[in-house]
Tab-separated table of C-alpha atoms and ligand atoms in Angstrom:
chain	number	residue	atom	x	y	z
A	1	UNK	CA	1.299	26.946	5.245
A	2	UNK	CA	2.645	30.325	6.005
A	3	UNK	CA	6.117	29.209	6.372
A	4	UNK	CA	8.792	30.973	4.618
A	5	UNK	CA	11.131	28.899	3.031
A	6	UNK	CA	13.991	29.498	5.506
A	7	UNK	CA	11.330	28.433	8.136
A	8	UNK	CA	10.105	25.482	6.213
A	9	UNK	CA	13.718	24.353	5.841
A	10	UNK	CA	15.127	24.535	9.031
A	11	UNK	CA	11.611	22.049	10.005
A	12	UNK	CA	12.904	19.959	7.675
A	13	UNK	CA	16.562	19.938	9.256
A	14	UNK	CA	14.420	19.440	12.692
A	15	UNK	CA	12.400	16.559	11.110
A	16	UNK	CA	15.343	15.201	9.730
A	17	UNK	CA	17.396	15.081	13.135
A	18	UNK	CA	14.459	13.427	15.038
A	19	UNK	CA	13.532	10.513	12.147
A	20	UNK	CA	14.729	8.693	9.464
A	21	UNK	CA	11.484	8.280	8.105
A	22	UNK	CA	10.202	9.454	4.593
A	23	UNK	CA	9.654	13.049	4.670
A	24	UNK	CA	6.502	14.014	2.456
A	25	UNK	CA	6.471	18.083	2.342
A	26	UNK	CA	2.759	19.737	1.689
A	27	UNK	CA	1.437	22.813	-0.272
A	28	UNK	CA	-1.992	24.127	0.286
A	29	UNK	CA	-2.690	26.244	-2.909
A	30	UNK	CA	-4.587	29.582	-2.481
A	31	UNK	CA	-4.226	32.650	-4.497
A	32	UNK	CA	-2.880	35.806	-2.579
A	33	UNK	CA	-6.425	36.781	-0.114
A	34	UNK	CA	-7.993	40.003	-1.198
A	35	UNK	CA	-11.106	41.612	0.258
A	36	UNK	CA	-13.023	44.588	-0.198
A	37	UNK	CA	-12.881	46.791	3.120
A	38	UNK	CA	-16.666	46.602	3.876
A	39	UNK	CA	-16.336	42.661	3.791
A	40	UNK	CA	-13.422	42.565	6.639
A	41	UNK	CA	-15.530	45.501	7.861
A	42	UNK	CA	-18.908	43.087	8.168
A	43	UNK	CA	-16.971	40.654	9.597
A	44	UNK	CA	-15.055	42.113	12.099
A	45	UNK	CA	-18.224	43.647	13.346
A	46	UNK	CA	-20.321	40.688	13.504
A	47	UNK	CA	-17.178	38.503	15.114
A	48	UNK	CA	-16.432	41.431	17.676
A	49	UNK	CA	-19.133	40.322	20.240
A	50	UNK	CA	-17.326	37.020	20.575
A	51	UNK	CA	-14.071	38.538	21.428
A	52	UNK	CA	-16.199	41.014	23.519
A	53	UNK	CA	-17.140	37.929	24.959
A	54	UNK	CA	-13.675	36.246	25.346
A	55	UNK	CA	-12.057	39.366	26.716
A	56	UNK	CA	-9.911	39.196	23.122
A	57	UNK	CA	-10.014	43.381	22.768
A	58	UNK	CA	-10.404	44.483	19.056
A	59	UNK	CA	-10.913	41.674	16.374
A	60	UNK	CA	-7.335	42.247	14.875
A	61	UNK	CA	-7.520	43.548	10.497
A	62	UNK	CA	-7.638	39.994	8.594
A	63	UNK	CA	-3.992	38.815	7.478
A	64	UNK	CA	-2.782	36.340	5.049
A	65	UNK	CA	-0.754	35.799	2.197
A	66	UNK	CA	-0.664	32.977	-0.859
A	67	UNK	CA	-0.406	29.532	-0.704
A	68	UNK	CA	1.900	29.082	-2.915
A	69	UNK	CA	5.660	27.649	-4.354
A	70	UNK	CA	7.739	30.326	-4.731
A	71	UNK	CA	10.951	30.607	-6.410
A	72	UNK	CA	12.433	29.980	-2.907
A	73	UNK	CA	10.485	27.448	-1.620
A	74	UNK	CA	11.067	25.504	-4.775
A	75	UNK	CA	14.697	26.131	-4.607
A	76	UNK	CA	14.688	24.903	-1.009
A	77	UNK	CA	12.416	21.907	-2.098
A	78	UNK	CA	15.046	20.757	-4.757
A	79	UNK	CA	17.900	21.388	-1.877
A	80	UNK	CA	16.425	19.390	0.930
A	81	UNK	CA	14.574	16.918	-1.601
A	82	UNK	CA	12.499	15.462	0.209
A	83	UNK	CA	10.743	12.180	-1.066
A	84	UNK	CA	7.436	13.643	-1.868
A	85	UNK	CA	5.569	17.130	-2.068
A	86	UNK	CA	2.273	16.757	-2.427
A	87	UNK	CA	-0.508	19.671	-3.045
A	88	UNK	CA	-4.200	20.140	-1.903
A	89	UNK	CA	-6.511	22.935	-3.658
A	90	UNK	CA	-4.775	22.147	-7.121
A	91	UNK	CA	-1.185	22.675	-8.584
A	92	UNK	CA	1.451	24.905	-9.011
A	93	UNK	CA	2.601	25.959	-11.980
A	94	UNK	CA	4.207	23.160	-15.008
A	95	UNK	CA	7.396	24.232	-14.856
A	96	UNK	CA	7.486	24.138	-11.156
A	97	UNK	CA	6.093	20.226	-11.200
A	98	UNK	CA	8.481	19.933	-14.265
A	99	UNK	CA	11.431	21.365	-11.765
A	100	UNK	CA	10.216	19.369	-8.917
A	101	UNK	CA	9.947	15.932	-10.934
A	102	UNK	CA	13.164	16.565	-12.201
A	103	UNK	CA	14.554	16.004	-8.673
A	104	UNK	CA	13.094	12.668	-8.586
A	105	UNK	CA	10.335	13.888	-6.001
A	106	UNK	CA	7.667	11.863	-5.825
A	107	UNK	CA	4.588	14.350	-6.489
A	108	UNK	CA	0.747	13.941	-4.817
A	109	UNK	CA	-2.289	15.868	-5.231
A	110	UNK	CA	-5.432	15.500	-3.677
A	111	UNK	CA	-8.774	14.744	-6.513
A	112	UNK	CA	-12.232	15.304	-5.487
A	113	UNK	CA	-13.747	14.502	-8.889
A	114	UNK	CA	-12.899	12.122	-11.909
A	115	UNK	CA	-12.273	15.227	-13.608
A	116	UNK	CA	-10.280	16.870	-11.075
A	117	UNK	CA	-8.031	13.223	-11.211
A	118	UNK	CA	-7.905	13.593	-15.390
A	119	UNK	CA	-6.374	17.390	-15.094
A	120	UNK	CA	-3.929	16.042	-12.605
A	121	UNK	CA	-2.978	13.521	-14.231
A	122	UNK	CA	-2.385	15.359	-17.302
A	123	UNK	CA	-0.200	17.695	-15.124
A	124	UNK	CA	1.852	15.135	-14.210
A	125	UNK	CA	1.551	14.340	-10.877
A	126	UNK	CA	2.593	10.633	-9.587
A	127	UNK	CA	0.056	9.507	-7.445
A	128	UNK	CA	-3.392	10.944	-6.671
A	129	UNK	CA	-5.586	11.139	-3.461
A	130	UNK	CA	-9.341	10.521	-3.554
A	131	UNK	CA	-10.706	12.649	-1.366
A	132	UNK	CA	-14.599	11.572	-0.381
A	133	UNK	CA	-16.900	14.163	1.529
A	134	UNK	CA	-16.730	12.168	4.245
A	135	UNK	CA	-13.255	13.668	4.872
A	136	UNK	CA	-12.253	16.390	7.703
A	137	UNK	CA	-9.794	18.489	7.073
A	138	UNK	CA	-10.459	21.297	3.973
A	139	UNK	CA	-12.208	19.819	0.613
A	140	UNK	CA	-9.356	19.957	-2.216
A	141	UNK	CA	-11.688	20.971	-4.304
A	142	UNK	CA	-10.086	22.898	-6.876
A	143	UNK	CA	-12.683	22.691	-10.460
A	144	UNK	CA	-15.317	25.075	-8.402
A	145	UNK	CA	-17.252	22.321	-8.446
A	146	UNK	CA	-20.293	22.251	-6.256
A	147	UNK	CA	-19.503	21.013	-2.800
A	148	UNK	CA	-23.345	19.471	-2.752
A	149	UNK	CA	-22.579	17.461	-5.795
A	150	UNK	CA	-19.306	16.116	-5.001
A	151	UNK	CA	-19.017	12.100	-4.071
A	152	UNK	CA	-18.999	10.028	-1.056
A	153	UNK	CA	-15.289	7.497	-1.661
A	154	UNK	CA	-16.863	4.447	-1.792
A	155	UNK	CA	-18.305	6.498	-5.215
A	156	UNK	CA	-15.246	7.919	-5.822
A	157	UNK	CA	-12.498	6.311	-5.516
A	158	UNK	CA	-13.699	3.516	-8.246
A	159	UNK	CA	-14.648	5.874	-10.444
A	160	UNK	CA	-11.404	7.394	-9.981
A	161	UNK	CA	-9.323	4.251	-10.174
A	162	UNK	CA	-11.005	3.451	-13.639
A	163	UNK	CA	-10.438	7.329	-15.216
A	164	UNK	CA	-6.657	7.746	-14.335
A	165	UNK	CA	-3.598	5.151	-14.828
A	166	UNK	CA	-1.302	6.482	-11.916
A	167	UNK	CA	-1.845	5.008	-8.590
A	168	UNK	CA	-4.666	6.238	-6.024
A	169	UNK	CA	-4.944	7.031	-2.705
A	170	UNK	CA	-8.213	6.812	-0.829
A	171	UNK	CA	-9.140	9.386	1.677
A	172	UNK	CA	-12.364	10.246	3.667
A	173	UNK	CA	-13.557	7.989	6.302
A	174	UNK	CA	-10.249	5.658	6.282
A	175	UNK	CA	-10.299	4.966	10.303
A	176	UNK	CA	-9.278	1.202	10.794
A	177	UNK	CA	-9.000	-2.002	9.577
A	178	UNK	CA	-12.105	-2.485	8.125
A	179	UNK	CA	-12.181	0.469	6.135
A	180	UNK	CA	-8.609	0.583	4.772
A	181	UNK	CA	-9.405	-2.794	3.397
A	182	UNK	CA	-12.466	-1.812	1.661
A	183	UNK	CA	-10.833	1.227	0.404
A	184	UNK	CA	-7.957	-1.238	-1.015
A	185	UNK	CA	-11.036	-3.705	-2.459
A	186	UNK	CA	-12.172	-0.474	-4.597
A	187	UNK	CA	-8.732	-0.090	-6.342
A	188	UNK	CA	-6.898	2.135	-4.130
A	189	UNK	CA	-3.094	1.506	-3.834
A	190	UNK	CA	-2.981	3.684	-0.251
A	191	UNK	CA	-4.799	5.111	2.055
A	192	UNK	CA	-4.487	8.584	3.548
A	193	UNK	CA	-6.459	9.290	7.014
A	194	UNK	CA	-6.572	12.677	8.979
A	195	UNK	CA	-9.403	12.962	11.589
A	196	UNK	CA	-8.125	9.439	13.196
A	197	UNK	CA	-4.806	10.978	13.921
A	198	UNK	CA	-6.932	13.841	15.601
A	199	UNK	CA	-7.590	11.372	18.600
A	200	UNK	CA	-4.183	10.239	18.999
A	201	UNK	CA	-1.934	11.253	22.144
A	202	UNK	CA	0.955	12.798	19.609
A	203	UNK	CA	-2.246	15.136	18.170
A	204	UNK	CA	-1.743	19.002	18.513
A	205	UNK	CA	-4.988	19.019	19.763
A	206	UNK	CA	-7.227	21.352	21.984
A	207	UNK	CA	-8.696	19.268	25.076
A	208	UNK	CA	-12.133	20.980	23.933
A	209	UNK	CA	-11.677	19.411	20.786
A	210	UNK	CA	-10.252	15.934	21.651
A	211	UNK	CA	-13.409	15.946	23.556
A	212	UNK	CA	-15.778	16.611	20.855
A	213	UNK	CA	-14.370	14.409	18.940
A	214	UNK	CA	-14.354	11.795	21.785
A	215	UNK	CA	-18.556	13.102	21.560
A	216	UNK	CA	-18.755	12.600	17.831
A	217	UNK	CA	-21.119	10.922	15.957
A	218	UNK	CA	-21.744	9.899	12.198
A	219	UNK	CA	-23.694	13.146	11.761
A	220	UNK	CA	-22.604	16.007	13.892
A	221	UNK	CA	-20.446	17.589	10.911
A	222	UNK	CA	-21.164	19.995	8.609
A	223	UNK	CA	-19.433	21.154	5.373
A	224	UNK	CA	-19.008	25.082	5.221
A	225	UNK	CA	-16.584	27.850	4.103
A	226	UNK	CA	-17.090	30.107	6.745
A	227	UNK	CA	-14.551	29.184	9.678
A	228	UNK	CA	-12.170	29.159	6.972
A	229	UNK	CA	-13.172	30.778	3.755
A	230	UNK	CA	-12.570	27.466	1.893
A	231	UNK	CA	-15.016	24.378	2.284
A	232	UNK	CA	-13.858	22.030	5.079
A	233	UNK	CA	-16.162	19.831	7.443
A	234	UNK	CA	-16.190	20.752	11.208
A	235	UNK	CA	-18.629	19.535	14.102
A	236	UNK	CA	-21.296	22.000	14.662
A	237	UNK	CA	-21.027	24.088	17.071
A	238	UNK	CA	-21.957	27.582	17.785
A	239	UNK	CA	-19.428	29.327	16.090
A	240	UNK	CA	-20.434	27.724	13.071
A	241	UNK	CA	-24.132	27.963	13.942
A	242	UNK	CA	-24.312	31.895	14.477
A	243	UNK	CA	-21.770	32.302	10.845
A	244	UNK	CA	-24.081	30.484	9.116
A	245	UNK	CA	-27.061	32.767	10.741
A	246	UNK	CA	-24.906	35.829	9.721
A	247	UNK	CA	-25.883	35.776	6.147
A	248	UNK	CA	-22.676	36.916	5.781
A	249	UNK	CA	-19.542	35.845	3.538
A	250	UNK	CA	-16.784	34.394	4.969
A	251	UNK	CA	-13.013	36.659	3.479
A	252	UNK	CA	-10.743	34.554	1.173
A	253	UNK	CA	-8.419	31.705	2.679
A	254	UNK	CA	-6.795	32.113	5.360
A	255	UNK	CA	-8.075	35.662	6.706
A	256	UNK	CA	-10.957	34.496	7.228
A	257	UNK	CA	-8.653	31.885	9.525
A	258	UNK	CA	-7.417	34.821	11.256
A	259	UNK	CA	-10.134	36.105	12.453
A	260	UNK	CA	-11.389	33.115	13.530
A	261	UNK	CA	-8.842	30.939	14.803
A	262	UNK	CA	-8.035	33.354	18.123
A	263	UNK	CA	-11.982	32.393	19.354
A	264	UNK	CA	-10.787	29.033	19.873
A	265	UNK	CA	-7.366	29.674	22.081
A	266	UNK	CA	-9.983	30.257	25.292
A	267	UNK	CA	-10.605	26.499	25.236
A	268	UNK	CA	-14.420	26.901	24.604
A	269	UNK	CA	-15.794	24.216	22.701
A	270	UNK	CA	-18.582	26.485	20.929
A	271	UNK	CA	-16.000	28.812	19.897
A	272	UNK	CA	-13.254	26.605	18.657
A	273	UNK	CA	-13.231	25.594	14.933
A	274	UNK	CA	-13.587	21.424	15.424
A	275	UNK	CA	-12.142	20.190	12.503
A	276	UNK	CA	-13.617	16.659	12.288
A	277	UNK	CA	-14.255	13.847	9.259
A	278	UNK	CA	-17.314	12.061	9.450
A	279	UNK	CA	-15.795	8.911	11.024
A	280	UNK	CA	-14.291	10.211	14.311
A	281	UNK	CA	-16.215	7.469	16.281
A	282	UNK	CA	-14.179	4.781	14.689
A	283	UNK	CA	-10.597	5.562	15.774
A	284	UNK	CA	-9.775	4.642	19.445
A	285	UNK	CA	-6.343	4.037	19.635
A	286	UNK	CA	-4.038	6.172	21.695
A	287	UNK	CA	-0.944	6.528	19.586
A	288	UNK	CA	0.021	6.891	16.237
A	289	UNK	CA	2.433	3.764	15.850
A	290	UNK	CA	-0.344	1.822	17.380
A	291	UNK	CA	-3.081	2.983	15.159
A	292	UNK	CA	-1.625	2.356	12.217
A	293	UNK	CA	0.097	-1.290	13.189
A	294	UNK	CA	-3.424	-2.317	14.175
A	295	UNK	CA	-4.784	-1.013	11.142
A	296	UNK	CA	-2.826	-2.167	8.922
A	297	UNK	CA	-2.457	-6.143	10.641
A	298	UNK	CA	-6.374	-5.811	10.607
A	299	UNK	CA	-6.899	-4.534	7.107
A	300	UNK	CA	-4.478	-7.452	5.744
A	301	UNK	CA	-6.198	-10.082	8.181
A	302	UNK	CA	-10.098	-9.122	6.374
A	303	UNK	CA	-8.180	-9.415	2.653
A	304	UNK	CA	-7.016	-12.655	3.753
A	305	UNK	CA	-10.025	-13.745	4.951
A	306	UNK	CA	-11.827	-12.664	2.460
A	307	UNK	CA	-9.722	-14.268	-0.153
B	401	LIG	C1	-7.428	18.660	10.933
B	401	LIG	C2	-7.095	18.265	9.523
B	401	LIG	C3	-6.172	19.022	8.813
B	401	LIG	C4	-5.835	18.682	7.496
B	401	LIG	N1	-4.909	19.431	6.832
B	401	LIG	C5	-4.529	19.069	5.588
B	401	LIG	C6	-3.504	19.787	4.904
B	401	LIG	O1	-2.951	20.768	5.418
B	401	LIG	N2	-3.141	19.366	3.668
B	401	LIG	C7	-3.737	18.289	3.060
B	401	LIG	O2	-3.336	17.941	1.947
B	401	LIG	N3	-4.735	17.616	3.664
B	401	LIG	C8	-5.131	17.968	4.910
B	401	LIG	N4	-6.137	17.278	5.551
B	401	LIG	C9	-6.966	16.313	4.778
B	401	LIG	C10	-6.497	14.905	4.896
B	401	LIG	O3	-5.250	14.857	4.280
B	401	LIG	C11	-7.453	13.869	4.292
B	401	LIG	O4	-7.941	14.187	3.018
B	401	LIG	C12	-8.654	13.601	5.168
B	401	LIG	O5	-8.368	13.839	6.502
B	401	LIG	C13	-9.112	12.182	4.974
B	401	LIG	O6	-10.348	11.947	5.583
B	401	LIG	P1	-10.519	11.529	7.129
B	401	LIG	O7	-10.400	12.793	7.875
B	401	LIG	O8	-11.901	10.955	7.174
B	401	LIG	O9	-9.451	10.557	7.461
B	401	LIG	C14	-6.473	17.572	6.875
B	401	LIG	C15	-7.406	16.829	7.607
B	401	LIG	C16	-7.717	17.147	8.914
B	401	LIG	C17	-8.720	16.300	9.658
């Protein structure tokens, strides 16, 4: 996100160079940020002592802009074509699926409830992920549905696989062998994992937070929209602690981000935002290639077994 499309292609070209792999290209959707002056006001004034803190100066004014396709992202989409966009935090417009669909791009969107699956379906998207609160990363959630309410996967993602005909990927808490096969026992056709890659050596990762998630447990996370300003699970730390002791609400996606993102470049492990699934514990491998041959020769050696 933030890319302009000139930036976004010339990754592309990069990725491109380096790999003949598939390319899948991803679109968080947020409406252009707006907050009132006496919100960025509250915040900046209650984030200010940890920049005092940090030696960070002034807490900069909040910046960000839409998430969004725009005419010239979707004309560079349809240029560099690559095999599949996918989109978390909803859709973009039809006639921009239409456009995109039309290119013979394979199009993805992320589900976190049977009815969010049904309206993309409708829409027309190809394939859909389940995404189960167990996941790190931001919640797709994109119905305003109540984070509270929402479903574990191994709820989910059957409930999902019996409400929509496309296929569907499972997400949230996918971290080995054992898991990708139950995930495939429930009716999913993929899986998709994030906080596993965290702990891998190619992982643009903070040593503060490879450590805490080296620390992890099955409960040290917590769901909130205050890092942020959208839902996503982190481990607690302080940070997150003295937000939530704030009162106050976090701005829109992704100023909120920009306020809070700059704590985290001192390396302080209470300051950074630790993104973090609930299954962090469960991934030890040490790079990518490795995690995911083990995972998938041990997720194929349980069906077998089990069969
Ligand atoms: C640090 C982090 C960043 C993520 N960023 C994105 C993103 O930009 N777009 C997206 O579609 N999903 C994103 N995800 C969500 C994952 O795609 C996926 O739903 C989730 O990680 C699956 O659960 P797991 O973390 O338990 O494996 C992110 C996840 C993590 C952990």
């Amino acid at each position: 996100w933030g890319l302009t499309a000139d930036e976004a292609g010339r990754r592309i070209a990069g990725f491109r160079q380096m790999s003949g792999g598939s390319l899948n290209v991803n679109y968080p959707m947020w409406p252009e940020p707006r907050a009132t002056a006496e919100m960025a006001e509250a915040m900046r004034q209650h984030l200010q002592v940890h920049y005092d803190a940090k030696g960070l100066g002034s807490v900069p004014a909040p910046r960000g802009k839409a998430g969004d396709v725009t005419p010239e992202h979707l004309a560079m989409l349809l240029d560099v074509k690559p095999d599949v966009v996918s989109f978390h935090f909803g859709i973009p417009d039809s006639a921009t699926i239409r456009a995109i669909k039309a290119a013979g791009i394979f199009i993805i969107s992320s589900a976190t409830t049977v009815a969010e699956a049904r309206l993309l379906e409708a829409s027309g998207v190809d394939a859909i992920i389940a995404q189960g609160t167990e996941a790190g990363g931001h919640r797709a959630t994109f119905s305003g549905v109540d984070m509270t309410m929402q479903a574990g996967l191994f709820s989910l993602l059957p409930q999902v696989v019996d409400a929509v005909r496309v296929p569907v990927i499972a997400a949230g808490g996918v971290a080995d062998g054992r898991t990708a096969a139950a995930a495939f026992m429930l009716g999913a056709g993929a899986v998709q994992m994030g906080t596993a890659f965290l702990r891998c050596e190619e992982a643009n990762v903070q040593p503060a937070h490879r450590r805490a998630l080296a620390e992890a447990t099955e409960s040290c996370t917590v769901v909130t929209d205050l890092i942020s300003g959208r839902p996503a699970r982190y481990i607690r730390n302080k940070l997150l602690d003295d937000l939530v002791d704030s009162g106050l609400k976090p701005l829109p996606i992704p100023m909120q981000l920009s306020l809070t993102l700059p704590l985290g470049q001192s390396g302080d492990r209470e300051m950074t935002p630790l993104f973090s699934g609930q299954s962090a514990t469960l991934a030890r491998h040490t790079s990518a290639a490795d995690l995911v041959q083990a995972l998938a020769e041990d997720a194929l050696r349980r069906l077998r077994a089990f069969a």
